[in-house]
Coordinates of C-alpha atoms in Angstrom, one line a residue:
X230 CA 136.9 158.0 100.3
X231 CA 139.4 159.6 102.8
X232 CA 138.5 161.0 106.0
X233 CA 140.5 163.1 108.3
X234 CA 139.4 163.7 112.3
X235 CA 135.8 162.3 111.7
X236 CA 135.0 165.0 108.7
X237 CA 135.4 164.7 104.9
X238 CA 138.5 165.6 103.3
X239 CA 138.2 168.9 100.9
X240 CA 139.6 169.7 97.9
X241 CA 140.7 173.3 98.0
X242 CA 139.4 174.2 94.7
X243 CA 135.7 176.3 94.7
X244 CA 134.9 174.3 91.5
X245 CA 134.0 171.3 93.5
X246 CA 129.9 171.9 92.4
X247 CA 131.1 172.5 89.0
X248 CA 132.7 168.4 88.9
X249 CA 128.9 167.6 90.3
X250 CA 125.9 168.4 89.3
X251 CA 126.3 170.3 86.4
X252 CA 128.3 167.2 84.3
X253 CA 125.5 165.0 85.0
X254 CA 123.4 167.4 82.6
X255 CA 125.6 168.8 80.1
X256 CA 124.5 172.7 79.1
X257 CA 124.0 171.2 75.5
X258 CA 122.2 168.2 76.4
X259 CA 118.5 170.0 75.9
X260 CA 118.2 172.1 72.8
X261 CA 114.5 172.4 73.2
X262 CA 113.9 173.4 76.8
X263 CA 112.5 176.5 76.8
X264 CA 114.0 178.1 80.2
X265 CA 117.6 178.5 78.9
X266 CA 118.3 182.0 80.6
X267 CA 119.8 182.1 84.4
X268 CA 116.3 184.5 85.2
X269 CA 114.3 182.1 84.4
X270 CA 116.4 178.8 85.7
X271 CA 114.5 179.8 89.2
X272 CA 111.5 178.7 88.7
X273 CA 111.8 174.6 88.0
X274 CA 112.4 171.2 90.7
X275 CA 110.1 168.1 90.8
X276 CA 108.6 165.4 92.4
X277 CA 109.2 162.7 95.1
X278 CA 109.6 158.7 94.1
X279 CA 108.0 156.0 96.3
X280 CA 108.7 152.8 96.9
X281 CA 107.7 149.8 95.0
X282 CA 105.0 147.6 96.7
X283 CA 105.9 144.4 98.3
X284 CA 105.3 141.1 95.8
X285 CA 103.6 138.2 97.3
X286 CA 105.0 135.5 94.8
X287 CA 104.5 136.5 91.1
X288 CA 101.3 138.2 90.5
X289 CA 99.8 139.2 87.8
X290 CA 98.3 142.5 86.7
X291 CA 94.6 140.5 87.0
X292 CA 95.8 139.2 89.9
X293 CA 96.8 142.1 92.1
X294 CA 93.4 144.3 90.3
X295 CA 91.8 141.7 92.3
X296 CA 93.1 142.0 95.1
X297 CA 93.3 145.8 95.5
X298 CA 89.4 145.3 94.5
X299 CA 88.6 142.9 97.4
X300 CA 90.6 145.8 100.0
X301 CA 88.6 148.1 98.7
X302 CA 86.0 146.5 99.2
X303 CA 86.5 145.6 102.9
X304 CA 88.1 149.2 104.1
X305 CA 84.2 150.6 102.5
X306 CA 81.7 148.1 104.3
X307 CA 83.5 148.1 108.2
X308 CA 82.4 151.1 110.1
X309 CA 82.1 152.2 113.9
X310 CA 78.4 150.6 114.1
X311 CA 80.2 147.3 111.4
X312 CA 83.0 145.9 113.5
X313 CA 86.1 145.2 111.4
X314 CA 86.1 141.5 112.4
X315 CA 82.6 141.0 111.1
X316 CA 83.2 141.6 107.8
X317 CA 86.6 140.3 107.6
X318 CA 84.3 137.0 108.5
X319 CA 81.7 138.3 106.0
X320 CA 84.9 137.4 103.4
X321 CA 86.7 134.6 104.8
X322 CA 86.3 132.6 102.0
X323 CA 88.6 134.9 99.4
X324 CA 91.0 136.7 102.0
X325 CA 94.3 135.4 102.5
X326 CA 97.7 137.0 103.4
X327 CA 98.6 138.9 100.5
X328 CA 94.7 140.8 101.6
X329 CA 95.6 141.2 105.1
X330 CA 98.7 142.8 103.8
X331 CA 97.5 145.3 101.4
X332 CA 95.1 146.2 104.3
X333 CA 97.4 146.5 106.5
X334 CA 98.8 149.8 104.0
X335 CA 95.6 150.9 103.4
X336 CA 94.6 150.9 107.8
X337 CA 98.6 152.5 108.4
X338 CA 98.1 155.1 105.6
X339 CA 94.9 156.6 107.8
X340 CA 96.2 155.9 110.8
X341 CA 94.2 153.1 112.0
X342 CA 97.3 151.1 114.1
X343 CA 94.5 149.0 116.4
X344 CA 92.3 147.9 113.4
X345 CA 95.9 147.0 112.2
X346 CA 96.1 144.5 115.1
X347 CA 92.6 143.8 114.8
X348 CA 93.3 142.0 111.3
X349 CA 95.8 140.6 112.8
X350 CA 94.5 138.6 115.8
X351 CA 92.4 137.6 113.0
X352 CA 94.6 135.9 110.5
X353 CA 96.5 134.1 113.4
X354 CA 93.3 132.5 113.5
X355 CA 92.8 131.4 110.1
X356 CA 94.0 127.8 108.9
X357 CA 96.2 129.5 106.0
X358 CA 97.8 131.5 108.3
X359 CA 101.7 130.7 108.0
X360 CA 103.9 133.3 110.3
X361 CA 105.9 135.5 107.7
X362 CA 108.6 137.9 108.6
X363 CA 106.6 140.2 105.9
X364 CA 103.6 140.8 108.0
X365 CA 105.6 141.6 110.8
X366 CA 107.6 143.9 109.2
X367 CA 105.0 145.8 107.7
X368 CA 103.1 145.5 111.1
X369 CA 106.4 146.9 113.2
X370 CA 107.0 149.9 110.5
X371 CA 103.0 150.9 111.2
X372 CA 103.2 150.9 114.8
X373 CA 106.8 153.0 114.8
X374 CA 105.1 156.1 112.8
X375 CA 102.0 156.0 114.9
X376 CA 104.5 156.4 117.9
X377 CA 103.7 153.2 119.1
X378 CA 107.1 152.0 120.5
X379 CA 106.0 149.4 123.1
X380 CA 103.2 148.0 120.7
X381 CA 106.3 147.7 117.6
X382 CA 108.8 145.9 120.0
X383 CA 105.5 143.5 121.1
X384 CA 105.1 142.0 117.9
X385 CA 109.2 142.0 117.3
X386 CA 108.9 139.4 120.7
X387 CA 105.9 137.8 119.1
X388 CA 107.8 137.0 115.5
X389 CA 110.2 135.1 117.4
X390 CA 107.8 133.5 119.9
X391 CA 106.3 132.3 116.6
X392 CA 108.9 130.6 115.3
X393 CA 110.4 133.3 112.9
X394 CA 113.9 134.4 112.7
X395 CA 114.7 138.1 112.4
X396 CA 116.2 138.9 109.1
X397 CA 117.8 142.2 108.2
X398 CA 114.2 143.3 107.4
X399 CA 112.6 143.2 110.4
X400 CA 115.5 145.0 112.2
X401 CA 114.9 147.8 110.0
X402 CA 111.5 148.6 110.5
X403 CA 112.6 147.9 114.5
X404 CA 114.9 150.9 114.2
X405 CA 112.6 153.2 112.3
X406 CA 110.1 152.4 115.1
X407 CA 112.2 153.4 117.4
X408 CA 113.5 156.4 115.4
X409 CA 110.0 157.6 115.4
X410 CA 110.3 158.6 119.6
X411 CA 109.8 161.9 121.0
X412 CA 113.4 161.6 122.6
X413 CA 115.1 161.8 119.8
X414 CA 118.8 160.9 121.2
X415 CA 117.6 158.1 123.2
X416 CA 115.9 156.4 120.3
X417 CA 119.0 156.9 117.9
X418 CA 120.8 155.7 121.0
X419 CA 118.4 152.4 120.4
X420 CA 118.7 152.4 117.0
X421 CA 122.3 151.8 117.4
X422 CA 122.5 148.9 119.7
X423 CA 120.7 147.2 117.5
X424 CA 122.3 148.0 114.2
X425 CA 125.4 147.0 116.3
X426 CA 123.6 143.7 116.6
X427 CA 122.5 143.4 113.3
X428 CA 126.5 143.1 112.3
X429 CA 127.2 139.9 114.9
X430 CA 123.8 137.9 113.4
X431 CA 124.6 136.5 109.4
X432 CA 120.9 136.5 108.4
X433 CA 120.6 140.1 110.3
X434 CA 123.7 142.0 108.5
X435 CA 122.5 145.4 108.2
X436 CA 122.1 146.7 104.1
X437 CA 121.8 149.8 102.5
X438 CA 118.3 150.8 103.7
X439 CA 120.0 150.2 107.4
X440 CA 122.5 152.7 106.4
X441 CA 120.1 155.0 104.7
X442 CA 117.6 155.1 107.8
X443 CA 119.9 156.0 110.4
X444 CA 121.8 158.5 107.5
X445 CA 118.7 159.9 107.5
X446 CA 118.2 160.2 110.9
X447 CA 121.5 161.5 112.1
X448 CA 121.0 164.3 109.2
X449 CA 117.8 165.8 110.6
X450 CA 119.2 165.9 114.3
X451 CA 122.2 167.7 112.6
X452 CA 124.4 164.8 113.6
X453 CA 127.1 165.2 111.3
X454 CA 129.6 163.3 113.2
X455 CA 127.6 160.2 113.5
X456 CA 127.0 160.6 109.6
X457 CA 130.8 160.8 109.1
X458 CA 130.8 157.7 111.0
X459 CA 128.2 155.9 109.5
X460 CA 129.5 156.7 106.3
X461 CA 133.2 155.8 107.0
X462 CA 131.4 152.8 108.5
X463 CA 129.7 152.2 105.0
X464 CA 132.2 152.5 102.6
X465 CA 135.0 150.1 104.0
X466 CA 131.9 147.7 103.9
X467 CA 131.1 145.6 100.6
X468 CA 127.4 147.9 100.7
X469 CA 127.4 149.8 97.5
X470 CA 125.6 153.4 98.5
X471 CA 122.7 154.3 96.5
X472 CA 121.5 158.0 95.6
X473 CA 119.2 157.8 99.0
X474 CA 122.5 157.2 100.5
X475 CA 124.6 160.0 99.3
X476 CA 121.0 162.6 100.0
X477 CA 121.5 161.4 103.7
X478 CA 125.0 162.8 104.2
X479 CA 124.2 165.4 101.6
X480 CA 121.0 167.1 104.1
X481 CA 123.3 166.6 107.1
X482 CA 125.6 168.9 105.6
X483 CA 123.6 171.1 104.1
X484 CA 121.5 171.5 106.9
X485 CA 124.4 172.4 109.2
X486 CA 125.8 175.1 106.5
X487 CA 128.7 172.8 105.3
X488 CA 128.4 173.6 101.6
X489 CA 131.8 172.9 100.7
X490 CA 131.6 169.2 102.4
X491 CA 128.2 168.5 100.6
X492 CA 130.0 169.2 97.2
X493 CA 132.3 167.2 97.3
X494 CA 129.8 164.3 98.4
X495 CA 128.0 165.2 95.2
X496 CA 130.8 164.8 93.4
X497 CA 131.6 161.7 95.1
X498 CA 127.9 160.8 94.3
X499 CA 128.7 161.6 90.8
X500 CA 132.2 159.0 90.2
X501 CA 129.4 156.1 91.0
X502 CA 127.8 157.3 88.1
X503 CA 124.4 157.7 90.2
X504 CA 122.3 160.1 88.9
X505 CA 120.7 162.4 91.4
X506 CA 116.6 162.6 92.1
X507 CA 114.5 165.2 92.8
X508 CA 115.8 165.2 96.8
X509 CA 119.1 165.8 95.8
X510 CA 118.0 169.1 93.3
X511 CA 115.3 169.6 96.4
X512 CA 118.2 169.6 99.3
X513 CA 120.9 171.2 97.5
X514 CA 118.5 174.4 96.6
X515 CA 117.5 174.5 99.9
X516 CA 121.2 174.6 101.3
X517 CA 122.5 176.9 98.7
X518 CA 119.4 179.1 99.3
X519 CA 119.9 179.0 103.5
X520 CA 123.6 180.2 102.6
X521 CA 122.4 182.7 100.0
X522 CA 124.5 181.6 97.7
X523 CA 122.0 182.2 95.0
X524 CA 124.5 181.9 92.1
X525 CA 125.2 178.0 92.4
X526 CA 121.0 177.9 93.2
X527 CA 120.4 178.9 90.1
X528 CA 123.2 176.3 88.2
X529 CA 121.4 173.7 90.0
X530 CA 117.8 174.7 88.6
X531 CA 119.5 174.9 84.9
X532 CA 120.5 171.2 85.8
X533 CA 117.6 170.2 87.3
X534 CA 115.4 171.7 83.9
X535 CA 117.7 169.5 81.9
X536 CA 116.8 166.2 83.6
X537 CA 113.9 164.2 83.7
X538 CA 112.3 165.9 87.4
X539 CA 109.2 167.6 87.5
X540 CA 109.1 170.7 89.9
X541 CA 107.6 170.0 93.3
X542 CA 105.5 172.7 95.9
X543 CA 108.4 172.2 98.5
X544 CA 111.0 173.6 96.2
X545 CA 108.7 176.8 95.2
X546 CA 108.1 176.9 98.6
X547 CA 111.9 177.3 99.5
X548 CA 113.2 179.4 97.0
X549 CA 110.5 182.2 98.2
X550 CA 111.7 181.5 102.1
X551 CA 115.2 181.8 100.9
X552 CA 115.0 185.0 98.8
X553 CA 112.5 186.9 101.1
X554 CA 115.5 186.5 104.0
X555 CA 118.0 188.0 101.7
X556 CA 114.9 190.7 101.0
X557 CA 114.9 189.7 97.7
X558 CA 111.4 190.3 97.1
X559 CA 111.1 190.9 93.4
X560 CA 112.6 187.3 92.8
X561 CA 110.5 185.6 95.2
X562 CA 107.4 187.1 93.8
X563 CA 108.3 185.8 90.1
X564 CA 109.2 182.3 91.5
X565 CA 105.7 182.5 92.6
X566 CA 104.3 184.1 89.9
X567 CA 106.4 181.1 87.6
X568 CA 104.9 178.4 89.8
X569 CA 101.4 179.4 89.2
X570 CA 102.0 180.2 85.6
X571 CA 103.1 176.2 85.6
X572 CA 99.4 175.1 86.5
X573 CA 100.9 174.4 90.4
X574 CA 98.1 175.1 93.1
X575 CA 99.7 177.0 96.0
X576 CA 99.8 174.6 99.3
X577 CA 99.1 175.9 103.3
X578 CA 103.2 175.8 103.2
X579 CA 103.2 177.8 100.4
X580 CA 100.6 180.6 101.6
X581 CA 102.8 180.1 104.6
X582 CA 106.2 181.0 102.6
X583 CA 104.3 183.9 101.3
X584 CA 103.7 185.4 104.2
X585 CA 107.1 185.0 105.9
X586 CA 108.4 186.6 103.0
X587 CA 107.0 189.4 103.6
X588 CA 107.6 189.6 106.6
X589 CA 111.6 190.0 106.5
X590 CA 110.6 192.4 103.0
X591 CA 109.2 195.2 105.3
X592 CA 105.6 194.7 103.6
X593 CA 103.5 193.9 106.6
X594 CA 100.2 194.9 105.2
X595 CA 100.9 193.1 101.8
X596 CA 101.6 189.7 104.0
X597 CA 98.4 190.1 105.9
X598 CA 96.6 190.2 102.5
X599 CA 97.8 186.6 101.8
X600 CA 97.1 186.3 105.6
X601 CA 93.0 187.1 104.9
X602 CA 92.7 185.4 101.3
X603 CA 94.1 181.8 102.7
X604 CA 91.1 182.7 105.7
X605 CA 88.6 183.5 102.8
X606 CA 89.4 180.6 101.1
X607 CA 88.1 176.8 101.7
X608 CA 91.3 175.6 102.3
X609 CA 92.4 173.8 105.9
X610 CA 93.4 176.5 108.6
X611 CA 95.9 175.3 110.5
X612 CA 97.9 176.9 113.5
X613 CA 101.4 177.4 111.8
X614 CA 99.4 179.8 109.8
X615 CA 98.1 182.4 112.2
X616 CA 101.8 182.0 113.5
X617 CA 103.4 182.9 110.4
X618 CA 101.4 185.7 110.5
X619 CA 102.0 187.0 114.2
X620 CA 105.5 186.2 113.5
X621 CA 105.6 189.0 111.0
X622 CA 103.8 191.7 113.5
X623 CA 106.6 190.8 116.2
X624 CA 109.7 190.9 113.6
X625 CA 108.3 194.1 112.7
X626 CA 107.7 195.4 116.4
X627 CA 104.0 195.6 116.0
X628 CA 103.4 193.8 119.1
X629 CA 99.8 195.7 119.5
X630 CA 99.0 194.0 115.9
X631 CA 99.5 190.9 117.1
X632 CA 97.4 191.4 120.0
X633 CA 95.0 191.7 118.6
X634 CA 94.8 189.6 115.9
X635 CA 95.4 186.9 118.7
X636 CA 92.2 188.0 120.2
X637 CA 90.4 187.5 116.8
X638 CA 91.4 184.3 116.4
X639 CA 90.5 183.2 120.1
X640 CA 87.5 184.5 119.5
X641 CA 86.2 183.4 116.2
X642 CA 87.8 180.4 116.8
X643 CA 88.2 179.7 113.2
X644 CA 91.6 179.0 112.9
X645 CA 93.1 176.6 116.1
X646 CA 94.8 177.4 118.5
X647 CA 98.0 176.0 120.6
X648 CA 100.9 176.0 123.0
X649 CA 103.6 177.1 120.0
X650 CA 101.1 180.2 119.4
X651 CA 101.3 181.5 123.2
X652 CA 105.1 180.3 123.2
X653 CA 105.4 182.5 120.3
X654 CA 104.0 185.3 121.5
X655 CA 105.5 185.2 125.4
X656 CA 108.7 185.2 123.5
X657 CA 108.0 188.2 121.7
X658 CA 106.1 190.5 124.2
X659 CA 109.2 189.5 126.7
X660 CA 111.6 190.9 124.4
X661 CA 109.6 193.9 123.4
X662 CA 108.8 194.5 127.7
X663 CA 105.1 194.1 127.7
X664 CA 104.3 193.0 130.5
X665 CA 100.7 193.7 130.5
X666 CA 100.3 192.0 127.1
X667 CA 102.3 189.0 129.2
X668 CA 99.5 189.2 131.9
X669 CA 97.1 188.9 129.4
X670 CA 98.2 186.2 127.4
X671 CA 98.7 184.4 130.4
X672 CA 95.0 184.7 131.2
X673 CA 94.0 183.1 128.0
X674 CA 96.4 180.2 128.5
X675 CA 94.6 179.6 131.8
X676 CA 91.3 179.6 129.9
X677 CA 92.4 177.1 127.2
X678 CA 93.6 175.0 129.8
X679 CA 96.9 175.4 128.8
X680 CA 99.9 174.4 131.7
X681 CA 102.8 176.1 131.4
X682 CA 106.2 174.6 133.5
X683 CA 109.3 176.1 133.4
X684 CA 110.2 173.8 129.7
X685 CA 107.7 176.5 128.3
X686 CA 109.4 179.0 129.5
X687 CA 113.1 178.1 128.3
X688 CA 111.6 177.2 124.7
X689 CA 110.2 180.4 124.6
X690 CA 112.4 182.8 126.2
X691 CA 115.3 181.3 124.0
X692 CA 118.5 183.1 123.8
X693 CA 116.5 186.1 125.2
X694 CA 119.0 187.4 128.4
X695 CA 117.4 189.0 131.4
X696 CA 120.1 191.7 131.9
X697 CA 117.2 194.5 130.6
X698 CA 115.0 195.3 133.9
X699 CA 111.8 195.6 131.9
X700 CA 113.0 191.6 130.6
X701 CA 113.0 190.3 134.3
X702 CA 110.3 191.8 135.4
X703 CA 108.2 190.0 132.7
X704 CA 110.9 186.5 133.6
X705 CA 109.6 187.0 137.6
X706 CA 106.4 186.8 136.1
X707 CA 106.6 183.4 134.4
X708 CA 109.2 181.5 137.1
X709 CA 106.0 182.5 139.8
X710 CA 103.1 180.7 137.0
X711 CA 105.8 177.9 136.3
X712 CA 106.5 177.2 140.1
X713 CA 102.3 177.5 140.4
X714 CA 101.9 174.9 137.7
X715 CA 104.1 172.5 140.2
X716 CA 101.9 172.6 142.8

């Protein structure tokens, strides 16, 4: 694998994708599929894989019924009046840590990070109890996605306060705690020092999954010179990357519009004979469809219809984005139209995708139709929605429409309410001058409690300049409520 100044080397050819994807399907390698035609390659990508479950020892299928029976069992009998502890007593007799750690899963998966350490304190207590890197682990990982830093790098000082080494396992889920920050360059930052680590301690070496978490990380802050260096990094190492490995650089690239660079890790991908997943067809659509490059979107859906992948709701969801902002409108209504057709139920996102679409189509009135049926319907409301919909008013300089369907919501109160709605809005009566619709939406942020300091201002102003008079005059008006929220 060469690289030149920190980036991939590229072949000159524009048949790099052709060398990918396409040869890991053959066009002749499904007689029978039905969608054969480029029209109707758009409509098909599938579905996400998960991890297997940690073995405790070798189990067997009675074995682990059991156990997931006697979880069960205890997640349905503890309640706020029940205290956890009480019935983990009410079962002491059967429990034992292959239990705790299934609970453990079952408490992370809804959130639950203090009954977590409640189960804990409890089978440090127990005369079975033998400290395992394992429960750690699984303990660390918990508190990371529930933003708990301190809590994660509490029980990392515990493990070896109890006796237990670090391995390369526990470092992991350290650095995914700490990728799970707010401040995003600090924690990566953190991340490093201790992968850094990781290569001076034998037992500690960093693997693949080290590679593939901070891959993963450095793609989604759009990183890609730390991916070119973690990659370098990787392959003059005796790691052999996986397909999770090659997605990582493959987002980073796509996701920063490097098309030609992401083909020719595909095809690098491909001479390691791995066969890519349903995030590779998932990120590549997406990146082809951000660049409009709608040609090579749809050879990747013919590949992706000849493979084993079943189509997922995020890749409908991004095909409609991407054609409705090339005002495609026709092909993102029969994407959704081939989606529904396929028995898939339409998600929040999806209602969501609808409506944007629109939006840069010119059919405002069609997009508030979605708009009201996902508000007729019994599905979730959630904020992003009512934003996707005054989004669409303010692209299409109906500020007055947005007004008001602002003041709806705020009054009804039946779909929430937050600081990205007003930032949205300040942003959009600023450009379009209004400074009495400023006034007023200022006044409703001061009756939802709602501080704003000069951060809100920057995040919402944006790239706005403040060279137009009618602009400053509504800027004045937020630097006098952001030096007021100071005092």
């Amino acid at each position: 694998m060469s690289f030149v100044s920190g980036t991939l080397r590229i072949s000159p050819t524009t048949s790099t994708f052709l060398l990918g994807i396409s040869e890991f399907y053959p066009p002749n390698s499904c007689n029978s599929c039905p969608w054969r035609s480029m029209k109707a390659s758009i409509y098909c990508l599938g579905g996400m894989s998960t991890k297997p479950r940690k073995k405790w020892g070798s189990k067997t299928n009675k074995d682990a019924s059991e156990a997931d029976e006697l979880v069960a069992s205890l997640m349905r009998n503890f309640t706020e009046k029940q205290p956890l502890v009480t019935t983990l007593n009410k079962y002491v007799k059967f429990i034992r840590t292959e239990h705790c750690f299934l609970l453990f899963e079952e408490l992370g998966k809804t959130g639950q990070w203090l009954q977590c350490l409640e189960v804990f304190r409890w089978m440090q207590k127990q005369r079975w109890y033998v400290a395992d890197n394992g429960v750690y682990s699984k303990l660390i990982s918990i508190m990371g996605k529930k933003g708990q830093t301190r809590m994660a790098m509490w029980l990392f000082s515990e493990m070896r306060n109890s006796g237990c080494r670090p391995d390369t396992s526990v470092y992991n889920a350290l650095i995914t705690a700490h990728l799970h920050s707010r401040d995003k360059a600090k924690a990566f930052a953190k991340a490093l020092g201790y992968f850094d680590k990781m290569k001076g301690i034998e037992r500690c070496r960093p693997n693949v999954v080290t590679y593939n978490i901070l891959l993963r990380a450095a793609a989604q802050s759009r990183n890609v010179e730390q991916v070119n260096i973690l990659f370098k990094d990787l392959d003059e190492s005796i790691i052999t990357p996986d397909t999770f490995t090659f997605n990582g650089v493959m987002d980073a690239y796509g996701k920063t519009g490097m098309i030609r660079e992401m083909e020719l890790v595909l095809s690098q991908m491909k001479s390691k004979q791995l066969k890519p997943d349903i995030i590779t067809f998932n990120l590549l659509i997406d990146s082809y469809g951000k660049k409009q490059e709608f040609e090579k979107m749809e050879q990747v859906f013919k590949s992706l219809l000849r493979s084993k992948e079943k189509p997922t709701l995020p890749t409908f969801n991004s095909m409609i984005t991407n054609y409705g902002k090339a005002r495609l409108r026709e092909k993102a209504e029969s994407v959704y139209q081939k989606m529904t057709d396929m028995g898939y139920s339409p998600s929040i996102i999806t209602y969501e995708s609808l409506i944007t679409m629109y939006g840069y189509c010119d059919c405002v009135s069609r997009a508030r139709e979605v708009f009201d049926q996902l508000m007729d319907s019994r599905k979730e409301k959630k904020v992003s929605t009512l934003n996707a919909m005054l989004e669409v008013y303010c692209r299409n300089g109906l500020p007055m429409e947005a007004e008001t369907l602002f003041k709806s919501a705020h009054a009804t109160r039946k779909i929430p309410i937050d600081s990205s709605t007003y930032k949205l809005l300040y942003k959009a009566y600023t450009k379009a001058g209004m400074k009495e619709l400023v006034k007023n939406l200022l006044s409703y942020m001061d009756k939802d409690g709602i501080i704003p300091n000069k951060r809100f201002f920057l995040d919402a102003l944006g790239a706005i300049g403040s060279s137009d008079s009618s602009q400053k005059g509504t800027s004045d008006i937020g630097d006098k409520v952001a030096n007021k929220s100071k005092v």
